[in-house]
mmCIF file of C-alpha atoms in Angstrom:
data_model
loop_
_atom_site.group_PDB
_atom_site.id
_atom_site.type_symbol
_atom_site.label_atom_id
_atom_site.label_comp_id
_atom_site.label_asym_id
_atom_site.label_seq_id
_atom_site.Cartn_x
_atom_site.Cartn_y
_atom_site.Cartn_z
ATOM 1 C CA ALA A 22 0.116 0.010 -0.299
ATOM 2 C CA GLN A 23 1.358 3.775 -0.530
ATOM 3 C CA LYS A 24 1.958 5.977 2.104
ATOM 4 C CA VAL A 25 3.330 9.058 2.519
ATOM 5 C CA THR A 26 4.768 10.390 6.209
ATOM 6 C CA GLN A 27 5.890 13.955 6.722
ATOM 7 C CA ALA A 28 7.457 13.629 10.693
ATOM 8 C CA GLN A 29 7.375 17.600 10.675
ATOM 9 C CA THR A 30 3.890 18.346 12.510
ATOM 10 C CA GLU A 31 5.430 22.266 12.258
ATOM 11 C CA ILE A 32 8.374 24.027 12.031
ATOM 12 C CA SER A 33 8.998 27.227 12.873
ATOM 13 C CA VAL A 34 11.963 29.830 11.827
ATOM 14 C CA VAL A 35 12.891 33.552 11.816
ATOM 15 C CA GLU A 36 12.701 34.933 8.433
ATOM 16 C CA LYS A 37 15.710 34.402 6.129
ATOM 17 C CA GLU A 38 16.899 30.850 7.544
ATOM 18 C CA ASP A 39 17.152 28.101 5.822
ATOM 19 C CA VAL A 40 14.562 25.386 6.371
ATOM 20 C CA THR A 41 13.883 21.581 4.821
ATOM 21 C CA LEU A 42 10.552 19.789 5.341
ATOM 22 C CA ASP A 43 11.095 16.073 5.152
ATOM 23 C CA CYS A 44 8.388 13.331 2.968
ATOM 24 C CA VAL A 45 9.052 10.023 3.248
ATOM 25 C CA TYR A 46 6.828 7.809 0.557
ATOM 26 C CA GLU A 47 6.397 4.218 0.536
ATOM 27 C CA THR A 48 4.884 2.603 -2.578
ATOM 28 C CA ARG A 49 5.396 -1.739 -4.285
ATOM 29 C CA ASP A 50 5.675 0.083 -7.910
ATOM 30 C CA THR A 51 8.797 1.012 -9.880
ATOM 31 C CA THR A 52 6.446 4.097 -11.026
ATOM 32 C CA TYR A 53 5.262 6.652 -9.495
ATOM 33 C CA TYR A 54 4.870 10.065 -9.243
ATOM 34 C CA LEU A 55 5.967 12.556 -6.045
ATOM 35 C CA PHE A 56 4.482 16.059 -5.454
ATOM 36 C CA TRP A 57 4.208 18.685 -3.663
ATOM 37 C CA TYR A 58 1.762 21.616 -3.124
ATOM 38 C CA LYS A 59 1.200 23.980 -0.509
ATOM 39 C CA GLN A 60 -1.885 25.568 1.585
ATOM 40 C CA PRO A 61 -1.973 28.938 2.324
ATOM 41 C CA PRO A 62 -4.456 29.764 4.924
ATOM 42 C CA SER A 63 -7.094 30.461 2.478
ATOM 43 C CA GLY A 64 -7.582 27.279 1.478
ATOM 44 C CA GLU A 65 -6.567 25.974 -1.944
ATOM 45 C CA LEU A 66 -4.027 23.509 -3.020
ATOM 46 C CA VAL A 67 -1.578 25.234 -5.196
ATOM 47 C CA PHE A 68 0.822 22.508 -7.031
ATOM 48 C CA LEU A 69 4.458 23.525 -6.772
ATOM 49 C CA ILE A 70 6.456 20.619 -8.853
ATOM 50 C CA ARG A 71 6.388 16.645 -10.035
ATOM 51 C CA ARG A 72 9.307 14.934 -10.037
ATOM 52 C CA ASN A 73 8.621 10.664 -11.612
ATOM 53 C CA SER A 74 10.655 7.930 -10.423
ATOM 54 C CA PHE A 75 12.687 7.841 -12.964
ATOM 55 C CA ASP A 76 14.636 11.083 -12.617
ATOM 56 C CA GLU A 77 16.772 11.103 -9.019
ATOM 57 C CA GLN A 78 18.059 15.240 -10.913
ATOM 58 C CA ASN A 79 17.603 17.409 -8.164
ATOM 59 C CA GLU A 80 15.718 20.852 -9.134
ATOM 60 C CA ILE A 81 16.314 24.564 -7.795
ATOM 61 C CA SER A 82 13.295 26.934 -8.806
ATOM 62 C CA GLY A 83 14.157 30.084 -7.295
ATOM 63 C CA ARG A 84 14.523 29.641 -3.528
ATOM 64 C CA TYR A 85 13.021 26.445 -3.351
ATOM 65 C CA SER A 86 15.256 23.153 -4.131
ATOM 66 C CA TRP A 87 14.054 19.524 -4.322
ATOM 67 C CA ASN A 88 16.280 16.561 -3.177
ATOM 68 C CA PHE A 89 15.025 13.151 -4.678
ATOM 69 C CA GLN A 90 16.767 10.105 -3.220
ATOM 70 C CA LYS A 91 14.908 6.840 -4.295
ATOM 71 C CA SER A 92 17.521 4.654 -1.805
ATOM 72 C CA THR A 93 15.729 7.067 0.866
ATOM 73 C CA SER A 94 12.968 7.093 -0.556
ATOM 74 C CA SER A 95 12.902 10.471 0.643
ATOM 75 C CA PHE A 96 11.759 13.704 -1.456
ATOM 76 C CA ASN A 97 12.984 16.398 0.844
ATOM 77 C CA PHE A 98 11.611 20.354 -0.377
ATOM 78 C CA THR A 99 14.380 23.158 0.829
ATOM 79 C CA ILE A 100 13.321 26.718 1.438
ATOM 80 C CA THR A 101 16.340 29.104 1.237
ATOM 81 C CA ALA A 102 16.093 32.620 2.391
ATOM 82 C CA SER A 103 12.736 32.265 3.866
ATOM 83 C CA GLN A 104 10.201 34.573 3.810
ATOM 84 C CA VAL A 105 6.928 35.843 5.640
ATOM 85 C CA VAL A 106 5.016 34.616 2.540
ATOM 86 C CA ASP A 107 6.605 31.374 2.879
ATOM 87 C CA SER A 108 4.182 30.900 5.334
ATOM 88 C CA ALA A 109 1.691 27.922 5.081
ATOM 89 C CA VAL A 110 0.631 23.601 5.115
ATOM 90 C CA TYR A 111 3.179 21.977 2.499
ATOM 91 C CA PHE A 112 1.657 18.493 1.560
ATOM 92 C CA CYS A 113 3.823 15.693 -0.263
ATOM 93 C CA ALA A 114 1.324 13.527 -2.615
ATOM 94 C CA LEU A 115 2.256 10.359 -3.858
ATOM 95 C CA SER A 116 0.800 8.902 -6.618
ATOM 96 C CA GLU A 117 0.684 5.346 -9.132
ATOM 97 C CA PRO A 118 -0.704 5.433 -11.741
ATOM 98 C CA SER A 119 -0.326 1.966 -12.584
ATOM 99 C CA GLY A 120 -1.106 0.728 -9.918
ATOM 100 C CA GLY A 121 -4.442 -1.152 -8.858
ATOM 101 C CA GLY A 122 -5.072 1.503 -5.840
ATOM 102 C CA ALA A 123 -6.932 4.546 -5.978
ATOM 103 C CA ASP A 124 -5.753 6.730 -8.966
ATOM 104 C CA GLY A 125 -5.548 9.758 -6.518
ATOM 105 C CA LEU A 126 -2.772 11.255 -4.391
ATOM 106 C CA THR A 127 -1.875 9.811 -1.434
ATOM 107 C CA PHE A 128 -0.783 13.042 0.830
ATOM 108 C CA GLY A 129 1.308 13.231 3.853
ATOM 109 C CA LYS A 130 -0.462 14.593 6.827
ATOM 110 C CA GLY A 131 1.133 18.298 5.900
ATOM 111 C CA THR A 132 4.107 20.287 7.577
ATOM 112 C CA HIS A 133 2.939 23.537 9.115
ATOM 113 C CA LEU A 134 5.524 26.007 8.330
ATOM 114 C CA ILE A 135 5.427 29.120 10.675
ATOM 115 C CA ILE A 136 8.331 32.346 9.284
ATOM 116 C CA GLN A 137 8.551 35.254 11.951
ATOM 117 C CA PRO A 138 9.366 38.319 10.962
ATOM 118 C CA GLY B 3 -12.260 32.418 -13.610
ATOM 119 C CA ALA B 4 -9.882 29.625 -15.535
ATOM 120 C CA GLY B 5 -9.672 28.126 -12.427
ATOM 121 C CA VAL B 6 -11.238 25.051 -10.622
ATOM 122 C CA SER B 7 -15.235 26.516 -8.884
ATOM 123 C CA GLN B 8 -16.432 24.987 -6.520
ATOM 124 C CA SER B 9 -19.594 25.976 -4.489
ATOM 125 C CA PRO B 10 -20.799 26.794 -1.975
ATOM 126 C CA ARG B 11 -17.790 27.960 -0.408
ATOM 127 C CA TYR B 12 -19.532 26.877 3.138
ATOM 128 C CA LYS B 13 -21.906 25.016 4.100
ATOM 129 C CA VAL B 14 -23.727 24.327 7.709
ATOM 130 C CA ALA B 15 -26.503 21.648 7.577
ATOM 131 C CA LYS B 16 -28.150 20.034 9.804
ATOM 132 C CA ARG B 17 -27.581 16.084 10.715
ATOM 133 C CA GLY B 18 -29.379 13.689 8.902
ATOM 134 C CA GLN B 19 -29.842 15.767 5.911
ATOM 135 C CA ASP B 20 -29.072 15.463 2.179
ATOM 136 C CA VAL B 21 -26.208 17.764 0.657
ATOM 137 C CA ALA B 22 -25.009 18.673 -2.796
ATOM 138 C CA LEU B 23 -21.507 20.096 -3.073
ATOM 139 C CA ARG B 24 -20.637 21.290 -7.260
ATOM 140 C CA CYS B 25 -17.552 21.269 -8.944
ATOM 141 C CA ASP B 26 -16.433 22.825 -12.088
ATOM 142 C CA PRO B 27 -13.230 21.992 -13.328
ATOM 143 C CA ILE B 28 -10.711 23.847 -15.536
ATOM 144 C CA SER B 29 -12.011 23.741 -18.979
ATOM 145 C CA GLY B 30 -10.996 21.349 -21.234
ATOM 146 C CA HIS B 31 -9.798 18.321 -18.112
ATOM 147 C CA VAL B 32 -10.595 14.916 -18.618
ATOM 148 C CA SER B 33 -9.664 14.122 -15.562
ATOM 149 C CA LEU B 34 -11.443 15.418 -11.649
ATOM 150 C CA PHE B 35 -10.788 14.277 -8.565
ATOM 151 C CA TRP B 36 -12.955 14.813 -4.977
ATOM 152 C CA TYR B 37 -11.024 14.684 -1.664
ATOM 153 C CA GLN B 38 -11.784 14.853 2.102
ATOM 154 C CA GLN B 39 -9.325 16.776 4.084
ATOM 155 C CA ALA B 40 -10.507 17.149 7.871
ATOM 156 C CA LEU B 41 -9.049 19.605 9.885
ATOM 157 C CA GLY B 42 -5.205 19.411 10.487
ATOM 158 C CA GLN B 43 -5.206 16.396 8.353
ATOM 159 C CA GLY B 44 -3.791 16.003 4.591
ATOM 160 C CA PRO B 45 -6.237 15.066 1.508
ATOM 161 C CA GLU B 46 -7.873 11.949 1.575
ATOM 162 C CA PHE B 47 -9.010 10.733 -1.999
ATOM 163 C CA LEU B 48 -12.823 10.044 -2.414
ATOM 164 C CA THR B 49 -12.920 9.082 -6.272
ATOM 165 C CA TYR B 50 -11.989 9.660 -9.335
ATOM 166 C CA PHE B 51 -13.626 10.357 -12.898
ATOM 167 C CA GLN B 52 -12.202 10.217 -16.862
ATOM 168 C CA ASN B 53 -14.764 12.600 -18.251
ATOM 169 C CA GLU B 54 -18.506 11.268 -17.468
ATOM 170 C CA ALA B 55 -16.945 7.366 -16.288
ATOM 171 C CA GLN B 56 -16.521 6.833 -12.419
ATOM 172 C CA LEU B 57 -13.221 5.012 -13.060
ATOM 173 C CA ASP B 58 -12.311 4.650 -8.917
ATOM 174 C CA LYS B 59 -14.989 4.820 -5.776
ATOM 175 C CA SER B 60 -12.686 3.204 -3.665
ATOM 176 C CA GLY B 61 -12.302 6.205 -1.185
ATOM 177 C CA LEU B 62 -15.877 6.752 -0.789
ATOM 178 C CA PRO B 63 -16.354 6.239 2.833
ATOM 179 C CA SER B 64 -19.603 4.919 3.191
ATOM 180 C CA ASP B 65 -22.892 4.398 0.509
ATOM 181 C CA ARG B 66 -23.693 7.590 1.350
ATOM 182 C CA PHE B 67 -21.663 9.420 -0.459
ATOM 183 C CA PHE B 68 -22.529 9.720 -4.293
ATOM 184 C CA ALA B 69 -20.606 11.630 -6.717
ATOM 185 C CA GLU B 70 -21.515 12.226 -11.116
ATOM 186 C CA ARG B 71 -20.070 13.907 -13.615
ATOM 187 C CA PRO B 72 -23.058 13.631 -16.185
ATOM 188 C CA GLU B 73 -21.907 15.194 -19.139
ATOM 189 C CA GLY B 74 -17.900 15.332 -18.231
ATOM 190 C CA SER B 75 -17.595 18.724 -16.984
ATOM 191 C CA VAL B 76 -19.012 20.178 -14.011
ATOM 192 C CA SER B 77 -19.461 17.541 -11.124
ATOM 193 C CA THR B 78 -21.653 17.055 -8.103
ATOM 194 C CA LEU B 79 -20.833 15.139 -4.689
ATOM 195 C CA LYS B 80 -23.833 14.176 -2.632
ATOM 196 C CA ILE B 81 -24.476 12.918 0.797
ATOM 197 C CA GLN B 82 -27.726 11.189 1.940
ATOM 198 C CA ARG B 83 -28.481 11.587 5.784
ATOM 199 C CA THR B 84 -25.659 13.715 6.884
ATOM 200 C CA GLN B 85 -23.592 13.138 10.019
ATOM 201 C CA GLN B 86 -21.449 14.815 11.814
ATOM 202 C CA GLU B 87 -18.294 12.752 11.044
ATOM 203 C CA ASP B 88 -18.845 14.205 7.491
ATOM 204 C CA SER B 89 -17.448 17.705 8.753
ATOM 205 C CA ALA B 90 -15.044 18.742 6.904
ATOM 206 C CA VAL B 91 -13.255 20.846 3.495
ATOM 207 C CA TYR B 92 -14.396 18.910 0.612
ATOM 208 C CA LEU B 93 -11.191 19.407 -2.163
ATOM 209 C CA CYS B 94 -12.151 19.378 -6.082
ATOM 210 C CA ALA B 95 -9.378 19.049 -8.685
ATOM 211 C CA SER B 96 -8.589 18.447 -12.042
ATOM 212 C CA SER B 97 -5.823 17.698 -14.326
ATOM 213 C CA SER B 98 -5.820 17.518 -18.246
ATOM 214 C CA LEU B 99 -4.716 13.833 -18.951
ATOM 215 C CA SER B 100 -6.268 10.625 -17.311
ATOM 216 C CA ARG B 101 -4.769 8.929 -14.599
ATOM 217 C CA GLY B 102 -2.067 10.106 -11.681
ATOM 218 C CA SER B 103 0.830 11.451 -13.802
ATOM 219 C CA GLN B 104 -0.148 14.561 -14.473
ATOM 220 C CA PRO B 105 -0.605 17.490 -11.418
ATOM 221 C CA GLN B 106 -3.677 18.077 -9.767
ATOM 222 C CA HIS B 107 -5.483 21.525 -9.550
ATOM 223 C CA PHE B 108 -7.624 22.247 -6.824
ATOM 224 C CA GLY B 109 -10.711 24.188 -6.291
ATOM 225 C CA ASP B 110 -10.191 26.474 -2.826
ATOM 226 C CA GLY B 111 -12.780 23.525 -1.436
ATOM 227 C CA THR B 112 -16.642 23.973 0.457
ATOM 228 C CA ARG B 113 -15.908 23.652 3.792
ATOM 229 C CA LEU B 114 -19.233 21.518 5.337
ATOM 230 C CA SER B 115 -20.331 21.608 8.921
ATOM 231 C CA ILE B 116 -22.916 19.444 10.334
ATOM 232 C CA LEU B 117 -24.613 20.467 13.514
#
Protein backbone atom coordinates (compact mmCIF):
# COMPACT_ATOMS: atom_id res chain seq x y z
CA ALA A 1 0.00 0.00 0.00
CA GLN A 2 1.19 3.49 -0.69
CA LYS A 3 1.99 5.82 2.18
CA VAL A 4 3.50 9.24 2.68
CA THR A 5 5.02 10.33 5.97
CA GLN A 6 5.75 13.91 6.92
CA ALA A 7 7.18 13.56 10.39
CA GLN A 8 7.42 17.30 11.07
CA THR A 9 4.03 18.51 12.18
CA GLU A 10 5.10 22.13 12.62
CA ILE A 11 8.29 24.09 11.98
CA SER A 12 8.90 27.65 13.08
CA VAL A 13 11.87 29.66 11.85
CA VAL A 14 12.85 33.28 11.66
CA GLU A 15 12.71 34.99 8.31
CA LYS A 16 15.77 34.51 6.07
CA GLU A 17 16.65 31.18 7.62
CA ASP A 18 16.81 28.08 5.42
CA VAL A 19 14.33 25.31 6.21
CA THR A 20 13.92 21.73 4.98
CA LEU A 21 10.66 19.85 4.99
CA ASP A 22 10.99 16.07 5.08
CA CYS A 23 8.95 13.55 3.10
CA VAL A 24 9.31 9.78 3.17
CA TYR A 25 7.16 7.57 1.00
CA GLU A 26 6.30 3.88 0.60
CA THR A 27 5.26 2.23 -2.62
CA ARG A 28 5.44 -1.17 -4.27
CA ASP A 29 5.34 0.27 -7.75
CA THR A 30 8.42 1.02 -9.85
CA THR A 31 6.62 3.82 -11.66
CA TYR A 32 5.27 6.55 -9.46
CA TYR A 33 5.10 10.31 -9.13
CA LEU A 34 5.84 12.57 -6.23
CA PHE A 35 4.38 16.01 -5.68
CA TRP A 36 4.62 18.94 -3.31
CA TYR A 37 1.68 21.25 -2.71
CA LYS A 38 1.39 24.43 -0.67
CA GLN A 39 -1.81 25.25 1.24
CA PRO A 40 -1.93 28.85 2.45
CA PRO A 41 -4.54 29.99 4.98
CA SER A 42 -6.99 30.64 2.15
CA GLY A 43 -7.23 26.87 1.71
CA GLU A 44 -6.44 26.31 -1.94
CA LEU A 45 -3.80 23.69 -2.67
CA VAL A 46 -1.12 25.15 -4.92
CA PHE A 47 0.98 22.79 -7.03
CA LEU A 48 4.73 23.27 -6.60
CA ILE A 49 6.51 20.36 -8.26
CA ARG A 50 6.12 16.91 -9.77
CA ARG A 51 8.88 14.34 -9.98
CA ASN A 52 8.67 10.89 -11.60
CA SER A 53 10.39 7.86 -10.17
CA PHE A 54 12.93 7.62 -12.98
CA ASP A 55 14.27 11.14 -12.57
CA GLU A 56 16.44 11.54 -9.51
CA GLN A 57 17.89 14.87 -10.52
CA ASN A 58 17.53 17.52 -7.91
CA GLU A 59 15.60 20.57 -8.94
CA ILE A 60 15.91 24.22 -8.06
CA SER A 61 13.32 26.88 -8.70
CA GLY A 62 14.26 30.22 -7.26
CA ARG A 63 14.44 29.85 -3.48
CA TYR A 64 12.90 26.37 -3.64
CA SER A 65 14.84 23.15 -4.14
CA TRP A 66 13.94 19.48 -3.98
CA ASN A 67 16.10 16.48 -3.17
CA PHE A 68 14.79 13.12 -4.42
CA GLN A 69 16.62 10.03 -3.15
CA LYS A 70 15.19 6.66 -4.10
CA SER A 71 17.67 4.84 -1.89
CA THR A 72 16.03 6.35 1.18
CA SER A 73 12.55 6.83 -0.34
CA SER A 74 12.69 10.51 0.42
CA PHE A 75 11.66 13.64 -1.41
CA ASN A 76 12.69 16.59 0.72
CA PHE A 77 11.90 20.23 0.09
CA THR A 78 14.17 23.13 1.04
CA ILE A 79 13.30 26.79 1.14
CA THR A 80 16.32 29.06 1.12
CA ALA A 81 16.18 32.50 2.71
CA SER A 82 12.62 31.98 3.91
CA GLN A 83 10.07 34.79 3.77
CA VAL A 84 6.89 35.44 5.72
CA VAL A 85 4.86 34.68 2.59
CA ASP A 86 6.19 31.13 2.71
CA SER A 87 4.09 30.49 5.80
CA ALA A 88 1.61 27.74 4.92
CA VAL A 89 0.97 24.04 5.27
CA TYR A 90 3.04 22.00 2.83
CA PHE A 91 1.94 18.59 1.63
CA CYS A 92 3.95 15.86 -0.01
CA ALA A 93 1.92 13.45 -2.15
CA LEU A 94 2.38 10.23 -4.10
CA SER A 95 0.65 8.83 -7.17
CA GLU A 96 0.88 5.33 -8.67
CA PRO A 97 -0.79 5.66 -12.07
CA SER A 98 -0.27 2.08 -13.11
CA GLY A 99 -1.08 0.51 -9.79
CA GLY A 100 -4.25 -1.26 -8.88
CA GLY A 101 -5.05 1.09 -6.08
CA ALA A 102 -6.80 4.42 -5.98
CA ASP A 103 -6.21 6.77 -8.85
CA GLY A 104 -5.88 9.79 -6.67
CA LEU A 105 -3.00 11.26 -4.77
CA THR A 106 -1.94 9.90 -1.41
CA PHE A 107 -1.04 12.84 0.80
CA GLY A 108 1.04 13.11 3.91
CA LYS A 109 -0.41 14.85 6.94
CA GLY A 110 1.38 18.07 6.07
CA THR A 111 3.96 20.29 7.73
CA HIS A 112 2.82 23.63 9.06
CA LEU A 113 5.59 26.09 8.32
CA ILE A 114 5.64 29.33 10.26
CA ILE A 115 8.03 32.05 9.19
CA GLN A 116 8.41 34.71 11.84
CA PRO A 117 9.41 38.22 10.83
CA GLY B 1 -12.23 32.16 -14.21
CA ALA B 2 -9.51 29.81 -15.36
CA GLY B 3 -9.24 27.73 -12.21
CA VAL B 4 -11.31 25.02 -10.56
CA SER B 5 -14.47 26.50 -9.08
CA GLN B 6 -16.34 24.96 -6.16
CA SER B 7 -19.65 25.98 -4.63
CA PRO B 8 -20.84 26.66 -2.10
CA ARG B 9 -17.76 27.87 -0.27
CA TYR B 10 -19.39 27.05 3.07
CA LYS B 11 -22.28 24.76 3.89
CA VAL B 12 -23.97 24.21 7.21
CA ALA B 13 -26.51 21.42 7.51
CA LYS B 14 -28.32 19.60 10.27
CA ARG B 15 -27.55 15.97 10.88
CA GLY B 16 -29.71 13.82 8.64
CA GLN B 17 -30.05 16.35 5.82
CA ASP B 18 -28.80 15.72 2.30
CA VAL B 19 -26.20 18.05 0.77
CA ALA B 20 -24.86 18.59 -2.73
CA LEU B 21 -21.47 20.08 -3.50
CA ARG B 22 -20.57 21.35 -6.95
CA CYS B 23 -17.28 21.37 -8.83
CA ASP B 24 -16.59 23.13 -12.10
CA PRO B 25 -13.19 21.95 -13.37
CA ILE B 26 -10.77 23.72 -15.64
CA SER B 27 -12.18 23.71 -19.15
CA GLY B 28 -11.01 20.73 -21.17
CA HIS B 29 -9.64 18.79 -18.23
CA VAL B 30 -10.34 15.10 -18.63
CA SER B 31 -9.74 14.00 -15.07
CA LEU B 32 -11.67 15.10 -12.01
CA PHE B 33 -10.99 14.09 -8.42
CA TRP B 34 -12.78 14.59 -5.12
CA TYR B 35 -10.95 14.63 -1.79
CA GLN B 36 -12.02 14.99 1.83
CA GLN B 37 -9.79 16.97 4.18
CA ALA B 38 -10.42 16.75 7.90
CA LEU B 39 -9.09 19.48 10.17
CA GLY B 40 -5.32 19.26 10.54
CA GLN B 41 -5.01 16.36 8.12
CA GLY B 42 -3.98 15.87 4.53
CA PRO B 43 -6.61 15.42 1.84
CA GLU B 44 -7.92 11.90 1.38
CA PHE B 45 -8.99 10.59 -1.98
CA LEU B 46 -12.70 9.91 -2.48
CA THR B 47 -13.36 9.31 -6.16
CA TYR B 48 -12.05 9.83 -9.69
CA PHE B 49 -13.70 10.55 -13.03
CA GLN B 50 -12.27 10.31 -16.49
CA ASN B 51 -14.68 12.38 -18.55
CA GLU B 52 -18.14 11.14 -17.47
CA ALA B 53 -16.93 7.72 -16.34
CA GLN B 54 -16.40 7.16 -12.64
CA LEU B 55 -13.34 4.92 -12.78
CA ASP B 56 -12.51 4.78 -9.10
CA LYS B 57 -14.75 5.25 -6.09
CA SER B 58 -12.69 3.25 -3.65
CA GLY B 59 -12.29 6.19 -1.28
CA LEU B 60 -15.98 6.92 -0.71
CA PRO B 61 -16.49 6.22 3.01
CA SER B 62 -20.01 4.84 2.78
CA ASP B 63 -22.95 4.37 0.45
CA ARG B 64 -24.27 7.72 1.67
CA PHE B 65 -21.69 9.36 -0.59
CA PHE B 66 -22.46 9.61 -4.28
CA ALA B 67 -20.72 11.51 -7.07
CA GLU B 68 -21.60 12.13 -10.68
CA ARG B 69 -20.26 13.92 -13.72
CA PRO B 70 -22.95 13.30 -16.31
CA GLU B 71 -21.60 15.39 -19.18
CA GLY B 72 -17.92 15.07 -18.45
CA SER B 73 -17.50 18.57 -17.09
CA VAL B 74 -19.27 19.75 -13.92
CA SER B 75 -19.37 17.25 -11.08
CA THR B 76 -21.58 16.98 -8.03
CA LEU B 77 -20.74 15.21 -4.78
CA LYS B 78 -23.86 14.29 -2.84
CA ILE B 79 -23.96 13.19 0.77
CA GLN B 80 -27.20 11.70 2.02
CA ARG B 81 -28.36 11.58 5.63
CA THR B 82 -25.35 13.58 6.78
CA GLN B 83 -23.61 12.74 10.04
CA GLN B 84 -21.29 14.80 12.20
CA GLU B 85 -18.24 12.88 11.04
CA ASP B 86 -18.92 14.17 7.51
CA SER B 87 -17.80 17.64 8.65
CA ALA B 88 -14.70 18.45 6.62
CA VAL B 89 -13.44 20.44 3.67
CA TYR B 90 -14.29 18.79 0.36
CA LEU B 91 -11.76 19.53 -2.34
CA CYS B 92 -12.17 19.07 -6.06
CA ALA B 93 -9.24 18.83 -8.45
CA SER B 94 -8.85 18.43 -12.18
CA SER B 95 -5.99 17.52 -14.48
CA SER B 96 -5.45 17.56 -18.19
CA LEU B 97 -4.69 13.91 -18.78
CA SER B 98 -5.96 10.65 -17.46
CA ARG B 99 -4.79 8.89 -14.33
CA GLY B 100 -2.45 10.25 -11.72
CA SER B 101 0.72 11.27 -13.49
CA GLN B 102 -0.22 14.87 -14.09
CA PRO B 103 -0.39 17.70 -11.58
CA GLN B 104 -3.85 18.20 -10.18
CA HIS B 105 -5.24 21.70 -9.90
CA PHE B 106 -7.40 22.24 -6.85
CA GLY B 107 -10.34 24.44 -6.07
CA ASP B 108 -10.77 26.40 -2.84
CA GLY B 109 -12.94 23.66 -1.39
CA THR B 110 -16.33 23.53 0.31
CA ARG B 111 -16.23 23.63 4.09
CA LEU B 112 -19.08 21.43 5.32
CA SER B 113 -20.27 21.65 8.90
CA ILE B 114 -22.85 19.19 10.19
CA LEU B 115 -24.64 20.31 13.34
